[in-house]
Tab-separated table of C-alpha atoms in Angstrom:
chain	number	residue	atom	x	y	z
A	1	UNK	CA	105.136	-16.040	1.013
A	2	UNK	CA	103.360	-16.403	4.024
A	3	UNK	CA	100.510	-18.024	3.938
A	4	UNK	CA	98.787	-14.776	7.040
A	5	UNK	CA	99.006	-11.462	7.042
A	6	UNK	CA	98.338	-10.330	10.810
A	7	UNK	CA	97.286	-6.528	11.554
A	8	UNK	CA	98.182	-5.267	14.844
A	9	UNK	CA	97.220	-2.071	16.516
A	10	UNK	CA	99.049	-0.097	19.077
A	11	UNK	CA	98.702	1.700	22.320
A	12	UNK	CA	94.960	2.992	23.332
A	13	UNK	CA	93.607	1.118	20.336
A	14	UNK	CA	90.492	-0.911	20.355
A	15	UNK	CA	90.175	-3.571	17.145
A	16	UNK	CA	88.190	-6.295	16.641
A	17	UNK	CA	88.775	-9.942	15.829
A	18	UNK	CA	87.987	-10.074	12.460
A	19	UNK	CA	89.541	-12.703	8.811
A	20	UNK	CA	89.163	-12.423	5.584
A	21	UNK	CA	85.181	-13.045	5.656
A	22	UNK	CA	83.661	-11.538	8.256
A	23	UNK	CA	84.445	-7.903	10.572
A	24	UNK	CA	81.892	-5.641	12.554
A	25	UNK	CA	78.827	-5.179	10.959
A	26	UNK	CA	77.757	-1.318	12.115
A	27	UNK	CA	81.081	1.342	12.362
A	28	UNK	CA	84.295	0.991	10.722
A	29	UNK	CA	85.188	-2.706	9.874
A	30	UNK	CA	88.600	-3.443	11.529
A	31	UNK	CA	88.709	-0.647	14.021
A	32	UNK	CA	89.596	3.409	12.998
A	33	UNK	CA	93.297	1.800	12.916
A	34	UNK	CA	93.355	-0.776	9.974
A	35	UNK	CA	89.891	-0.525	8.672
A	36	UNK	CA	91.626	1.390	5.056
A	37	UNK	CA	94.532	-1.004	5.770
A	38	UNK	CA	92.801	-4.268	6.037
A	39	UNK	CA	90.374	-3.423	3.074
A	40	UNK	CA	93.498	-2.781	0.473
A	41	UNK	CA	95.234	-6.038	1.574
A	42	UNK	CA	92.158	-8.474	0.970
A	43	UNK	CA	91.967	-6.519	-2.727
A	44	UNK	CA	95.272	-7.505	-2.880
A	45	UNK	CA	93.750	-11.415	-2.764
A	46	UNK	CA	96.101	-11.700	1.527
A	47	UNK	CA	94.255	-13.553	3.755
A	48	UNK	CA	93.939	-10.781	5.848
A	49	UNK	CA	92.747	-10.734	9.669
A	50	UNK	CA	93.607	-8.312	13.011
A	51	UNK	CA	94.551	-9.037	16.210
A	52	UNK	CA	91.624	-8.088	18.199
A	53	UNK	CA	93.059	-5.324	21.479
A	54	UNK	CA	90.959	-3.505	23.705
A	55	UNK	CA	91.365	-0.918	26.430
A	56	UNK	CA	92.464	-3.593	29.380
A	57	UNK	CA	91.609	-6.625	29.805
A	58	UNK	CA	88.629	-8.606	28.605
A	59	UNK	CA	87.214	-9.285	25.327
A	60	UNK	CA	86.078	-7.572	22.576
A	61	UNK	CA	82.755	-6.759	21.857
A	62	UNK	CA	82.124	-3.219	20.814
A	63	UNK	CA	84.292	0.504	20.643
A	64	UNK	CA	81.833	3.291	21.206
A	65	UNK	CA	84.242	5.685	21.130
A	66	UNK	CA	85.335	8.313	18.442
A	67	UNK	CA	85.071	6.234	14.547
A	68	UNK	CA	84.275	2.759	16.970
A	69	UNK	CA	82.460	0.050	15.519
A	70	UNK	CA	79.372	-2.608	16.722
A	71	UNK	CA	78.155	-6.103	15.736
A	72	UNK	CA	81.436	-7.709	16.063
A	73	UNK	CA	80.738	-11.250	14.635
A	74	UNK	CA	83.210	-13.127	16.557
A	75	UNK	CA	84.803	-12.895	20.239
A	76	UNK	CA	87.968	-14.254	21.213
A	77	UNK	CA	88.640	-14.613	25.072
A	78	UNK	CA	90.073	-11.747	26.940
A	79	UNK	CA	93.640	-14.275	27.027
A	80	UNK	CA	93.789	-13.766	23.793
A	81	UNK	CA	92.806	-10.266	23.687
A	82	UNK	CA	95.913	-7.239	23.813
A	83	UNK	CA	95.100	-4.740	26.321
A	84	UNK	CA	96.430	-1.531	24.426
A	85	UNK	CA	97.072	0.380	27.200
A	86	UNK	CA	98.645	-1.995	29.234
A	87	UNK	CA	102.835	-2.953	29.632
A	88	UNK	CA	104.587	-4.640	26.306
A	89	UNK	CA	105.596	-7.929	27.198
A	90	UNK	CA	101.293	-8.835	28.339
A	91	UNK	CA	100.397	-7.905	25.504
A	92	UNK	CA	102.713	-9.557	23.464
A	93	UNK	CA	102.396	-12.540	26.095
A	94	UNK	CA	98.447	-12.104	24.249
A	95	UNK	CA	99.136	-11.592	21.009
A	96	UNK	CA	101.274	-14.851	21.067
A	97	UNK	CA	98.466	-16.513	22.477
A	98	UNK	CA	96.323	-15.098	20.008
A	99	UNK	CA	99.325	-16.548	16.551
A	100	UNK	CA	99.035	-19.890	18.503
A	101	UNK	CA	94.930	-19.678	17.686
A	102	UNK	CA	95.304	-18.647	14.778
A	103	UNK	CA	97.983	-21.228	13.686
A	104	UNK	CA	95.876	-24.265	15.099
A	105	UNK	CA	91.930	-22.944	13.863
A	106	UNK	CA	93.439	-22.274	10.268
A	107	UNK	CA	96.845	-24.551	10.019
A	108	UNK	CA	98.839	-21.795	9.102
A	109	UNK	CA	102.683	-22.709	9.773
A	110	UNK	CA	103.945	-18.925	8.467
A	111	UNK	CA	102.379	-15.694	9.004
A	112	UNK	CA	103.712	-11.894	8.517
A	113	UNK	CA	102.595	-9.254	11.134
A	114	UNK	CA	101.526	-5.273	9.532
A	115	UNK	CA	101.591	-3.822	13.259
A	116	UNK	CA	100.941	0.069	13.906
A	117	UNK	CA	102.231	2.146	17.119
A	118	UNK	CA	103.171	0.376	19.992
A	119	UNK	CA	101.497	-2.715	18.097
A	120	UNK	CA	105.277	-3.426	16.496
A	121	UNK	CA	106.769	-3.707	20.171
A	122	UNK	CA	103.840	-5.813	21.009
A	123	UNK	CA	104.390	-7.994	18.118
A	124	UNK	CA	108.219	-8.142	18.992
A	125	UNK	CA	107.447	-9.323	22.320
A	126	UNK	CA	104.936	-12.108	20.380
A	127	UNK	CA	108.177	-13.424	18.301
A	128	UNK	CA	110.137	-13.839	20.967
A	129	UNK	CA	107.198	-15.866	23.113
A	130	UNK	CA	106.929	-18.077	20.008
A	131	UNK	CA	110.183	-18.750	20.041
A	132	UNK	CA	110.926	-21.583	17.576
A	133	UNK	CA	107.168	-23.366	18.538
A	134	UNK	CA	105.467	-21.545	15.887
A	135	UNK	CA	103.818	-20.036	13.954
A	136	UNK	CA	107.183	-18.839	12.371
A	137	UNK	CA	106.693	-14.965	11.406
A	138	UNK	CA	108.050	-14.525	8.058
A	139	UNK	CA	107.582	-10.661	7.656
A	140	UNK	CA	107.057	-7.365	10.146
A	141	UNK	CA	106.148	-4.746	8.665
A	142	UNK	CA	105.699	-1.670	12.036
A	143	UNK	CA	104.389	1.840	10.638
A	144	UNK	CA	104.971	3.942	13.051
A	145	UNK	CA	106.678	2.252	16.023
A	146	UNK	CA	108.087	3.981	18.718
A	147	UNK	CA	111.485	1.262	18.627
A	148	UNK	CA	113.667	4.460	20.535
A	149	UNK	CA	111.040	6.185	22.219
A	150	UNK	CA	108.056	8.291	21.747
A	151	UNK	CA	107.124	12.122	22.564
A	152	UNK	CA	103.990	10.719	24.996
A	153	UNK	CA	106.983	8.264	26.799
A	154	UNK	CA	109.890	11.213	26.701
A	155	UNK	CA	107.628	13.478	28.068
A	156	UNK	CA	106.756	11.666	31.064
A	157	UNK	CA	110.827	10.710	31.760
A	158	UNK	CA	111.473	14.700	31.372
A	159	UNK	CA	114.402	13.586	28.332
A	160	UNK	CA	111.752	16.063	26.233
A	161	UNK	CA	110.073	19.150	27.212
A	162	UNK	CA	107.815	21.812	25.429
A	163	UNK	CA	110.738	23.454	25.185
A	164	UNK	CA	112.130	21.149	22.433
A	165	UNK	CA	109.186	22.306	20.269
A	166	UNK	CA	110.962	25.313	19.568
A	167	UNK	CA	108.076	27.596	19.861
A	168	UNK	CA	105.820	25.203	16.994
A	169	UNK	CA	102.161	25.171	17.770
A	170	UNK	CA	101.098	21.771	16.982
A	171	UNK	CA	104.052	20.397	18.979
A	172	UNK	CA	103.641	22.682	22.147
A	173	UNK	CA	99.993	21.164	22.027
A	174	UNK	CA	100.770	17.857	21.591
A	175	UNK	CA	103.604	17.868	24.522
A	176	UNK	CA	101.356	19.714	26.875
A	177	UNK	CA	98.764	17.564	26.739
A	178	UNK	CA	101.265	14.630	26.818
A	179	UNK	CA	100.533	13.967	30.981
A	180	UNK	CA	97.540	14.198	30.779
A	181	UNK	CA	96.998	12.021	28.018
A	182	UNK	CA	98.616	9.284	30.196
A	183	UNK	CA	97.258	9.365	32.887
A	184	UNK	CA	93.909	9.044	31.378
A	185	UNK	CA	94.501	6.202	28.857
A	186	UNK	CA	97.857	3.686	30.285
A	187	UNK	CA	97.416	1.389	32.528
A	188	UNK	CA	102.174	1.169	32.281
A	189	UNK	CA	102.001	1.428	28.451
A	190	UNK	CA	102.915	5.348	28.191
A	191	UNK	CA	105.697	4.432	30.741
A	192	UNK	CA	107.251	1.746	28.601
A	193	UNK	CA	107.292	3.735	25.678
A	194	UNK	CA	110.230	5.818	26.427
A	195	UNK	CA	113.737	7.204	24.760
A	196	UNK	CA	114.748	5.738	28.475
A	197	UNK	CA	113.221	2.511	28.836
A	198	UNK	CA	113.320	0.779	25.479
A	199	UNK	CA	117.365	1.388	25.102
A	200	UNK	CA	117.220	-1.418	28.000
A	201	UNK	CA	114.344	-3.242	26.998
A	202	UNK	CA	115.747	-3.628	23.715
A	203	UNK	CA	119.302	-4.557	25.184
A	204	UNK	CA	117.281	-7.645	26.441
A	205	UNK	CA	115.707	-8.951	22.983
A	206	UNK	CA	119.096	-9.826	20.545
A	207	UNK	CA	117.526	-13.235	18.511
A	208	UNK	CA	114.659	-12.478	18.348
A	209	UNK	CA	114.435	-11.152	15.021
A	210	UNK	CA	117.044	-13.199	14.024
A	211	UNK	CA	114.920	-15.530	11.704
A	212	UNK	CA	112.354	-11.754	10.705
A	213	UNK	CA	112.529	-9.609	8.385
A	214	UNK	CA	111.736	-6.186	8.541
A	215	UNK	CA	110.652	-3.161	7.452
A	216	UNK	CA	110.372	0.020	9.481
A	217	UNK	CA	108.196	2.848	9.054
A	218	UNK	CA	108.660	6.640	9.779
A	219	UNK	CA	106.895	9.717	9.165
A	220	UNK	CA	107.509	13.031	10.202
A	221	UNK	CA	104.843	15.382	9.078
A	222	UNK	CA	105.893	18.131	11.752
A	223	UNK	CA	109.470	19.005	10.855
A	224	UNK	CA	109.491	23.177	12.306
A	225	UNK	CA	113.330	22.041	13.912
A	226	UNK	CA	115.764	19.781	13.380
A	227	UNK	CA	117.145	19.545	16.956
A	228	UNK	CA	117.433	17.987	18.951
A	229	UNK	CA	116.764	14.402	16.855
A	230	UNK	CA	115.199	12.488	19.845
A	231	UNK	CA	112.332	14.947	18.514
A	232	UNK	CA	112.749	16.051	15.103
A	233	UNK	CA	110.752	15.109	13.084
A	234	UNK	CA	108.554	13.809	14.164
A	235	UNK	CA	104.750	12.027	13.224
A	236	UNK	CA	102.844	13.769	16.442
A	237	UNK	CA	103.828	10.787	18.784
A	238	UNK	CA	106.580	9.095	17.733
A	239	UNK	CA	109.688	10.577	16.097
A	240	UNK	CA	111.113	9.421	12.492
A	241	UNK	CA	114.423	7.918	13.922
A	242	UNK	CA	112.599	6.169	16.603
A	243	UNK	CA	110.031	4.506	13.916
A	244	UNK	CA	112.748	3.948	11.280
A	245	UNK	CA	114.427	2.379	13.759
A	246	UNK	CA	117.712	4.437	13.458
A	247	UNK	CA	119.768	3.698	16.722
A	248	UNK	CA	118.313	0.219	17.261
A	249	UNK	CA	121.646	-1.721	17.852
A	250	UNK	CA	122.268	-4.479	14.974
A	251	UNK	CA	121.989	-7.231	17.070
A	252	UNK	CA	118.652	-6.328	17.955
A	253	UNK	CA	117.691	-5.700	14.471
A	254	UNK	CA	119.932	-7.656	11.404
A	255	UNK	CA	117.315	-7.681	8.967
A	256	UNK	CA	115.978	-4.214	7.953
A	257	UNK	CA	114.634	-2.041	5.486
A	258	UNK	CA	112.912	1.168	6.526
A	259	UNK	CA	110.952	3.711	4.876
A	260	UNK	CA	109.659	7.582	5.257
A	261	UNK	CA	106.874	9.133	4.629
A	262	UNK	CA	108.149	12.529	5.263
A	263	UNK	CA	104.510	14.517	5.222
A	264	UNK	CA	102.655	11.489	6.889
A	265	UNK	CA	100.897	11.642	10.775
A	266	UNK	CA	100.904	9.492	12.979
A	267	UNK	CA	97.038	7.951	12.879
A	268	UNK	CA	93.213	9.722	11.988
A	269	UNK	CA	93.444	10.905	15.247
A	270	UNK	CA	96.501	13.417	14.651
A	271	UNK	CA	94.983	14.019	10.825
A	272	UNK	CA	91.875	15.004	12.186
A	273	UNK	CA	93.168	17.054	14.435
A	274	UNK	CA	95.299	18.854	12.736
A	275	UNK	CA	92.893	19.534	9.516
A	276	UNK	CA	94.467	16.494	7.205
A	277	UNK	CA	92.303	14.365	5.751
A	278	UNK	CA	92.771	10.711	6.708
A	279	UNK	CA	95.200	9.706	3.486
A	280	UNK	CA	98.069	11.114	4.973
A	281	UNK	CA	97.752	9.221	7.648
A	282	UNK	CA	100.365	5.886	8.472
A	283	UNK	CA	97.531	3.182	7.428
A	284	UNK	CA	95.434	5.021	5.402
A	285	UNK	CA	98.045	6.421	3.243
A	286	UNK	CA	98.170	4.584	0.090
A	287	UNK	CA	101.706	5.201	-0.686
A	288	UNK	CA	102.390	3.879	2.180
A	289	UNK	CA	99.764	0.862	1.475
A	290	UNK	CA	102.533	-0.077	-1.713
A	291	UNK	CA	105.418	0.079	0.784
A	292	UNK	CA	103.251	-2.800	3.034
A	293	UNK	CA	103.020	-4.681	-0.308
A	294	UNK	CA	106.494	-4.512	-1.294
A	295	UNK	CA	107.676	-5.503	1.902
A	296	UNK	CA	105.320	-8.728	1.876
A	297	UNK	CA	106.585	-9.608	-1.113
A	298	UNK	CA	110.654	-9.121	-0.412
């Protein structure tokens, strides 16, 4: 068993640094992505930490947005804080700096990563950045990570269009809002979560995960159609097949288990938008937590 579990949030997510004993003093303790999963793992006796992330470069002191937080007890430097709206490799370098600091601060030699959405891409880049210098990453669990593209990115590259929604009202709404959302919430991230970009990026990542056991978890609440598979079914942001890394080459992903939660959505943002309980979001679903437990014991 690894000595610590580090949770990594995804694109456009603000997350404070937390450790097993300290978290935000008001609002959601670990931000609106990771609070429930952190609480679950702590209850299981895990040494759990959350990697700090924010919108743009800088430090994490609070999140004044929807379901945010304040009174952060430990504020880490910008150079080890992920820019959640920036590029994959930049985010990976900052995450790697955080993991090195965590290892030096606590003496951890081996860690596991559990990452949501684009956090899985940041994690992959960090693993490559760490190389053999350590700390070593034993397991990577990705929840709704766009291994092979996303609705947002694929709309921007015109690989997916509103016509592909086949009249489904929810999917039409999501696709129609994609360009404006990217314009307001991206400093490079949106352009790097398309299938076109990620297939080129994946081709350069062979070997990085050779020593890592990966579990790729996908969801597919929205399933009004079956084609194109690049879109259907999907969780609101990532297709089920992309999140399960079904078409990622074996030389890039040699050791993988795949799990599906067909009725879940990507995040509590989508749960809230479509009148679903938060427990139907990937990082708040107790059934997903059980799958994470199993993956961390593998």
